[in-house]
Tab-separated table of C-alpha atoms in Angstrom:
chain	number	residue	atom	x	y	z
K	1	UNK	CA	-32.629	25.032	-1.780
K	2	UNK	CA	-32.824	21.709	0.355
K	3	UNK	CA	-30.856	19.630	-1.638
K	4	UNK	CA	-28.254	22.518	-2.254
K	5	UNK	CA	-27.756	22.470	1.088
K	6	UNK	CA	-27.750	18.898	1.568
K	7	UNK	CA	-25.263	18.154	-1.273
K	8	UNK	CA	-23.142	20.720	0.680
K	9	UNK	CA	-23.221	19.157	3.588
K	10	UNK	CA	-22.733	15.833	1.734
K	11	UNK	CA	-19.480	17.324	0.785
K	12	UNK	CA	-18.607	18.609	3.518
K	13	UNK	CA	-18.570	15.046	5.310
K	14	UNK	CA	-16.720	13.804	2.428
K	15	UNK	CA	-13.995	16.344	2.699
K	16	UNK	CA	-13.688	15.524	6.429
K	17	UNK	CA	-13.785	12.036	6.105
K	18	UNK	CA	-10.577	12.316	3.862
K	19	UNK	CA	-9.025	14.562	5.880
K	20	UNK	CA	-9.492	12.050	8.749
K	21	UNK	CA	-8.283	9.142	6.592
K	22	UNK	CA	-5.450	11.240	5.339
K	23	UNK	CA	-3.973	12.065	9.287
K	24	UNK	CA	-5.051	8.451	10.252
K	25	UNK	CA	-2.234	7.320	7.654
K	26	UNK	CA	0.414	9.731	8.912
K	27	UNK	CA	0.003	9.367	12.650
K	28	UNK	CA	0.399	5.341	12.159
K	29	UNK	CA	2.328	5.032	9.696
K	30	UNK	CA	4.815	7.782	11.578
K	31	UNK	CA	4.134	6.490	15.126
K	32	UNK	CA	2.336	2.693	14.755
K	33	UNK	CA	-0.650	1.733	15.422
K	34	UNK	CA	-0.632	1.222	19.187
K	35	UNK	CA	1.007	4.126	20.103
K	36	UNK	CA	-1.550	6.474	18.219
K	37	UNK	CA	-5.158	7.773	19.897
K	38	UNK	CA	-8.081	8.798	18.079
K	39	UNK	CA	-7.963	11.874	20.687
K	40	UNK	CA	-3.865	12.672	18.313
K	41	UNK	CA	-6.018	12.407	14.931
K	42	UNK	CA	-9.063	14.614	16.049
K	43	UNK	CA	-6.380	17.284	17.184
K	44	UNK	CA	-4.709	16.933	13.851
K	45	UNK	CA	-7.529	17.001	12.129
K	46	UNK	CA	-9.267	20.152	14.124
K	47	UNK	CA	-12.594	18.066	15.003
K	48	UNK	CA	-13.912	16.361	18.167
K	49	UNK	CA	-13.530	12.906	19.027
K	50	UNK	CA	-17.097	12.502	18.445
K	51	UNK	CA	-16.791	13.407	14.966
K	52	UNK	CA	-14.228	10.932	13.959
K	53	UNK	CA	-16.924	8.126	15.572
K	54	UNK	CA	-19.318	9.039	13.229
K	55	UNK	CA	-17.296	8.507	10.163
K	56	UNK	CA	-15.266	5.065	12.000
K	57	UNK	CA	-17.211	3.376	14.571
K	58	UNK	CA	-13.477	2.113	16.353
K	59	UNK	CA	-10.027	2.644	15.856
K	60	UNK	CA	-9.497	-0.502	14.156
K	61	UNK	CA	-12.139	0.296	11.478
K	62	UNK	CA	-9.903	3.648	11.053
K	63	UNK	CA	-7.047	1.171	10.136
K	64	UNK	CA	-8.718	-1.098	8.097
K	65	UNK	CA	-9.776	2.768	6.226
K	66	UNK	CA	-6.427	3.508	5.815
K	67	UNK	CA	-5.158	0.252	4.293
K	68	UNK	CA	-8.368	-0.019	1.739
K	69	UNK	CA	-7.220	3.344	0.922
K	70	UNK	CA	-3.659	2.651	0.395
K	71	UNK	CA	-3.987	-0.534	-1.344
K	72	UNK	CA	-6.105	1.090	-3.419
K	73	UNK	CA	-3.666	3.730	-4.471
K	74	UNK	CA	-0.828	1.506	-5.610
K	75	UNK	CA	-3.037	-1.091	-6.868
K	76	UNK	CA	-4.380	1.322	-9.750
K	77	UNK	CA	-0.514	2.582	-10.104
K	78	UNK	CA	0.444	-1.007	-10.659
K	79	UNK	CA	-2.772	-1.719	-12.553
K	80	UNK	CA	-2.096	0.817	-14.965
K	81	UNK	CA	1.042	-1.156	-16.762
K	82	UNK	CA	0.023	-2.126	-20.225
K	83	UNK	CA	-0.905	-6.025	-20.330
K	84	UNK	CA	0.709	-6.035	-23.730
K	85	UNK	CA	4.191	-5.580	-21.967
K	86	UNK	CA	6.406	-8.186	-22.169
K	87	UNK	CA	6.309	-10.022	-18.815
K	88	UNK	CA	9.651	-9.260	-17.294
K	89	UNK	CA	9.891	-6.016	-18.805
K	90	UNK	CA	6.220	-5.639	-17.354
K	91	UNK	CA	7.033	-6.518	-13.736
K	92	UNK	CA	9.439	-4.048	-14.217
K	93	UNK	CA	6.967	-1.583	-14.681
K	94	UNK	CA	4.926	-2.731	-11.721
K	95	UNK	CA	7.675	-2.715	-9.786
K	96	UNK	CA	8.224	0.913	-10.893
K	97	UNK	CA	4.649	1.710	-10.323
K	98	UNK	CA	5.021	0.445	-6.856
K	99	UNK	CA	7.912	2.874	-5.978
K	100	UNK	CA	6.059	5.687	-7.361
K	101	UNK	CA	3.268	5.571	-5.837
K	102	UNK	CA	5.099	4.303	-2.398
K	103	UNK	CA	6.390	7.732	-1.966
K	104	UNK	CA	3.833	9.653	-3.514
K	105	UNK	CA	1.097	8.595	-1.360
K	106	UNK	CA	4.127	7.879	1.572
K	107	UNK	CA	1.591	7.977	4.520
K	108	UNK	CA	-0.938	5.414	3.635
K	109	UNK	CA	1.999	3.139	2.152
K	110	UNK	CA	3.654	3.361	5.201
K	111	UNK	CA	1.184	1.993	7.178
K	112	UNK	CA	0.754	-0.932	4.930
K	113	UNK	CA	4.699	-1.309	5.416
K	114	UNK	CA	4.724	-0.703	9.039
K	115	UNK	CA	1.509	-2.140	10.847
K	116	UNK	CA	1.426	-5.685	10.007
K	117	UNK	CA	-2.047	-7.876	10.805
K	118	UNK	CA	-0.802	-9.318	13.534
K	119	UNK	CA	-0.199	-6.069	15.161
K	120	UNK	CA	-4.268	-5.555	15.405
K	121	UNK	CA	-5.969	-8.903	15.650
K	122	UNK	CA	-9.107	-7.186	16.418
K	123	UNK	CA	-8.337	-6.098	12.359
K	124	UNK	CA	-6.550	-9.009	11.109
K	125	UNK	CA	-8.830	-10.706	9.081
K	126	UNK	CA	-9.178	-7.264	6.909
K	127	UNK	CA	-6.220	-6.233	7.278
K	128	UNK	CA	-4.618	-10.020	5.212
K	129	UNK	CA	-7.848	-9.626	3.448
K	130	UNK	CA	-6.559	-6.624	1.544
K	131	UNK	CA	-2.776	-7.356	1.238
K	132	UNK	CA	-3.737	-10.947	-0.031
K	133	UNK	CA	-5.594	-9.021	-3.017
K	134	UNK	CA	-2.603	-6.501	-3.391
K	135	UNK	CA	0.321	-9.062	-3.982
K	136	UNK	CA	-2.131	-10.830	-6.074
K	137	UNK	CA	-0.941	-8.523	-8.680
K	138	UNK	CA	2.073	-9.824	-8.224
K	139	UNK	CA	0.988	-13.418	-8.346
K	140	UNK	CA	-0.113	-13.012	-11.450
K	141	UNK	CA	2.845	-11.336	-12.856
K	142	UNK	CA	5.353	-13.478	-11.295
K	143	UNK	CA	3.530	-16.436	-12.956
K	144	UNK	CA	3.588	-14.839	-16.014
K	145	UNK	CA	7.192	-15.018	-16.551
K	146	UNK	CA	9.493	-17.731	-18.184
K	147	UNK	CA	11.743	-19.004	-15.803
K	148	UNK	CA	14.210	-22.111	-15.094
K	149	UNK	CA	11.868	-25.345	-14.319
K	150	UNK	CA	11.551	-25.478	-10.679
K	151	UNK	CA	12.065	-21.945	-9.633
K	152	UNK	CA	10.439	-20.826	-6.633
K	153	UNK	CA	8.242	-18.353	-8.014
K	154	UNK	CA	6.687	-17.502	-4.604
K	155	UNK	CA	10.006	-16.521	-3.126
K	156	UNK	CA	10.825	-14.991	-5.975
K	157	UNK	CA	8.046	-12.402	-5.856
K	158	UNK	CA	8.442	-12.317	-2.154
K	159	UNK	CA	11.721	-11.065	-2.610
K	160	UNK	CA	10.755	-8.430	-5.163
K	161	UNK	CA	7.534	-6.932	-2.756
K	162	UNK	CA	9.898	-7.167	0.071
K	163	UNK	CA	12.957	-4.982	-1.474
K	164	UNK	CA	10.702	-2.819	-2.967
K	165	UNK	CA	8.901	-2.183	0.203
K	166	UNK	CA	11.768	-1.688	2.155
K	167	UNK	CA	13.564	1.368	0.237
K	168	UNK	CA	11.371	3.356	2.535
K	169	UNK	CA	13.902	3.112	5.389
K	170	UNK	CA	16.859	4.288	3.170
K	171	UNK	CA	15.416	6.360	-0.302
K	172	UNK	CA	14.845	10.147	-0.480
K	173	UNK	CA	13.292	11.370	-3.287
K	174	UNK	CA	15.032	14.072	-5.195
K	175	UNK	CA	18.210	13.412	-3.578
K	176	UNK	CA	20.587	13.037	-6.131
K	177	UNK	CA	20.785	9.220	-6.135
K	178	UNK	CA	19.037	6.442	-7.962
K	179	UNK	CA	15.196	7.332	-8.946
K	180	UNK	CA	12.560	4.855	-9.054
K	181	UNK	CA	13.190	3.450	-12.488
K	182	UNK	CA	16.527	2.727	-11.765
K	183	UNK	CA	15.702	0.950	-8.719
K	184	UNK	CA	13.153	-1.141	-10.036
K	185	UNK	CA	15.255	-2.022	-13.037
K	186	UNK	CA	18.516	-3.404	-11.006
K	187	UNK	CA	15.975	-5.256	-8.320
K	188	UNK	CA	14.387	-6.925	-11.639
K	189	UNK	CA	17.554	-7.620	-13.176
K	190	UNK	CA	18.702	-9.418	-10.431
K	191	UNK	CA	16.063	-11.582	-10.128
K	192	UNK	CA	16.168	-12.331	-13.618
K	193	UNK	CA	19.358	-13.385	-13.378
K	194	UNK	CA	18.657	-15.845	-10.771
K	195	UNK	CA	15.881	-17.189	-12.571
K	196	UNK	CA	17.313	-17.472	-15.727
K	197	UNK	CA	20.054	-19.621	-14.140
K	198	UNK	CA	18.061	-21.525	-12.362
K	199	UNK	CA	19.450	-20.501	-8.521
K	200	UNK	CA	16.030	-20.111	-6.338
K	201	UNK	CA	15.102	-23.711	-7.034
K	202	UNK	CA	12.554	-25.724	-4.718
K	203	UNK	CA	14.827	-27.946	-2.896
């Protein structure tokens, strides 16, 4: 009977923490970091302030929550494109992936969009920490692919994690335009083109 009722309880404080996590991610990505209280998320959420300090010790740890849990999210969508891919067609994919899970999970990729590290420096060290191993994944694709000797591979995949990240401002899902595949395929194709022909170059 004890440990029914502690597993409950365990579950319980799981299912709040993620409820926490889950307004945490609207309210900044919707309305920044700065401008949000933890007093807005425990009224969202329908629990004291208290309550929120016992899952986050400080605001900032909140964020860094958030982020983990968003970089987590499209990491295992962009993880989940078969290595056996060819590599452009394969960035594709991730690129793809990336969309898909931007705007399925829009709240906690927002924030990842919208606060930057430098916004918090209380949480900046985290904060790179965990973008740094997110564009990794890029990295590695990026280096995977044949391009013209000299290309800037960096700027290339800058370029890519930038467009993709910015179709936030202007995409709406289910509204008759282009859908995520599309979108990944012409950003791709562009960039192959420029790489084939050799126009990105270091100097």
């Amino acid at each position: 009977m004890a440990q029914a009722r502690m597993a409950a309880r365990q579950r319980g404080e799981e299912q709040t923490r993620a409820r926490i996590l889950g307004v945490a991610a609207e309210w900044f990505g919707a309305h920044g970091y700065a401008a949000t209280s933890i007093r807005d998320i425990a009224r969202e959420v329908g629990v004291t302030v208290g309550a929120i300090y016992v899952h986050f010790p400080s605001k900032d740890r909140l964020l860094v929550a958030v982020y983990e849990e968003g970089v987590r999210r499209i990491g295992e969508a962009v993880d989940a494109v078969p290595a056996t891919v060819p590599p452009w067609e394969r960035l594709e994919a991730a690129a793809r992936a990336h969309l898909d899970a931007l705007f399925d999970n829009a709240g906690f990729a927002r924030v990842i969009v919208r606060v930057i590290p430098t916004d918090v420096p209380e949480a900046a060290k985290d904060l790179r920490r965990l973008r740094h191993g997110y564009e990794a994944r890029f990295r590695r694709l990026v280096d995977a692919l044949d391009v013209a000797p000299g290309f800037d591979r960096t700027l290339l995949r800058l370029q890519l994690i930038g467009a993709l990240n910015a179709t936030q401002a202007w995409y709406k899902q289910g509204g008759g335009g282009a859908d995520t595949k599309s979108i990944a395929s012409q950003f791709v194709a562009a960039l192959r083109t420029g790489a084939a022909s050799g126009k990105g170059r270091r100097g």
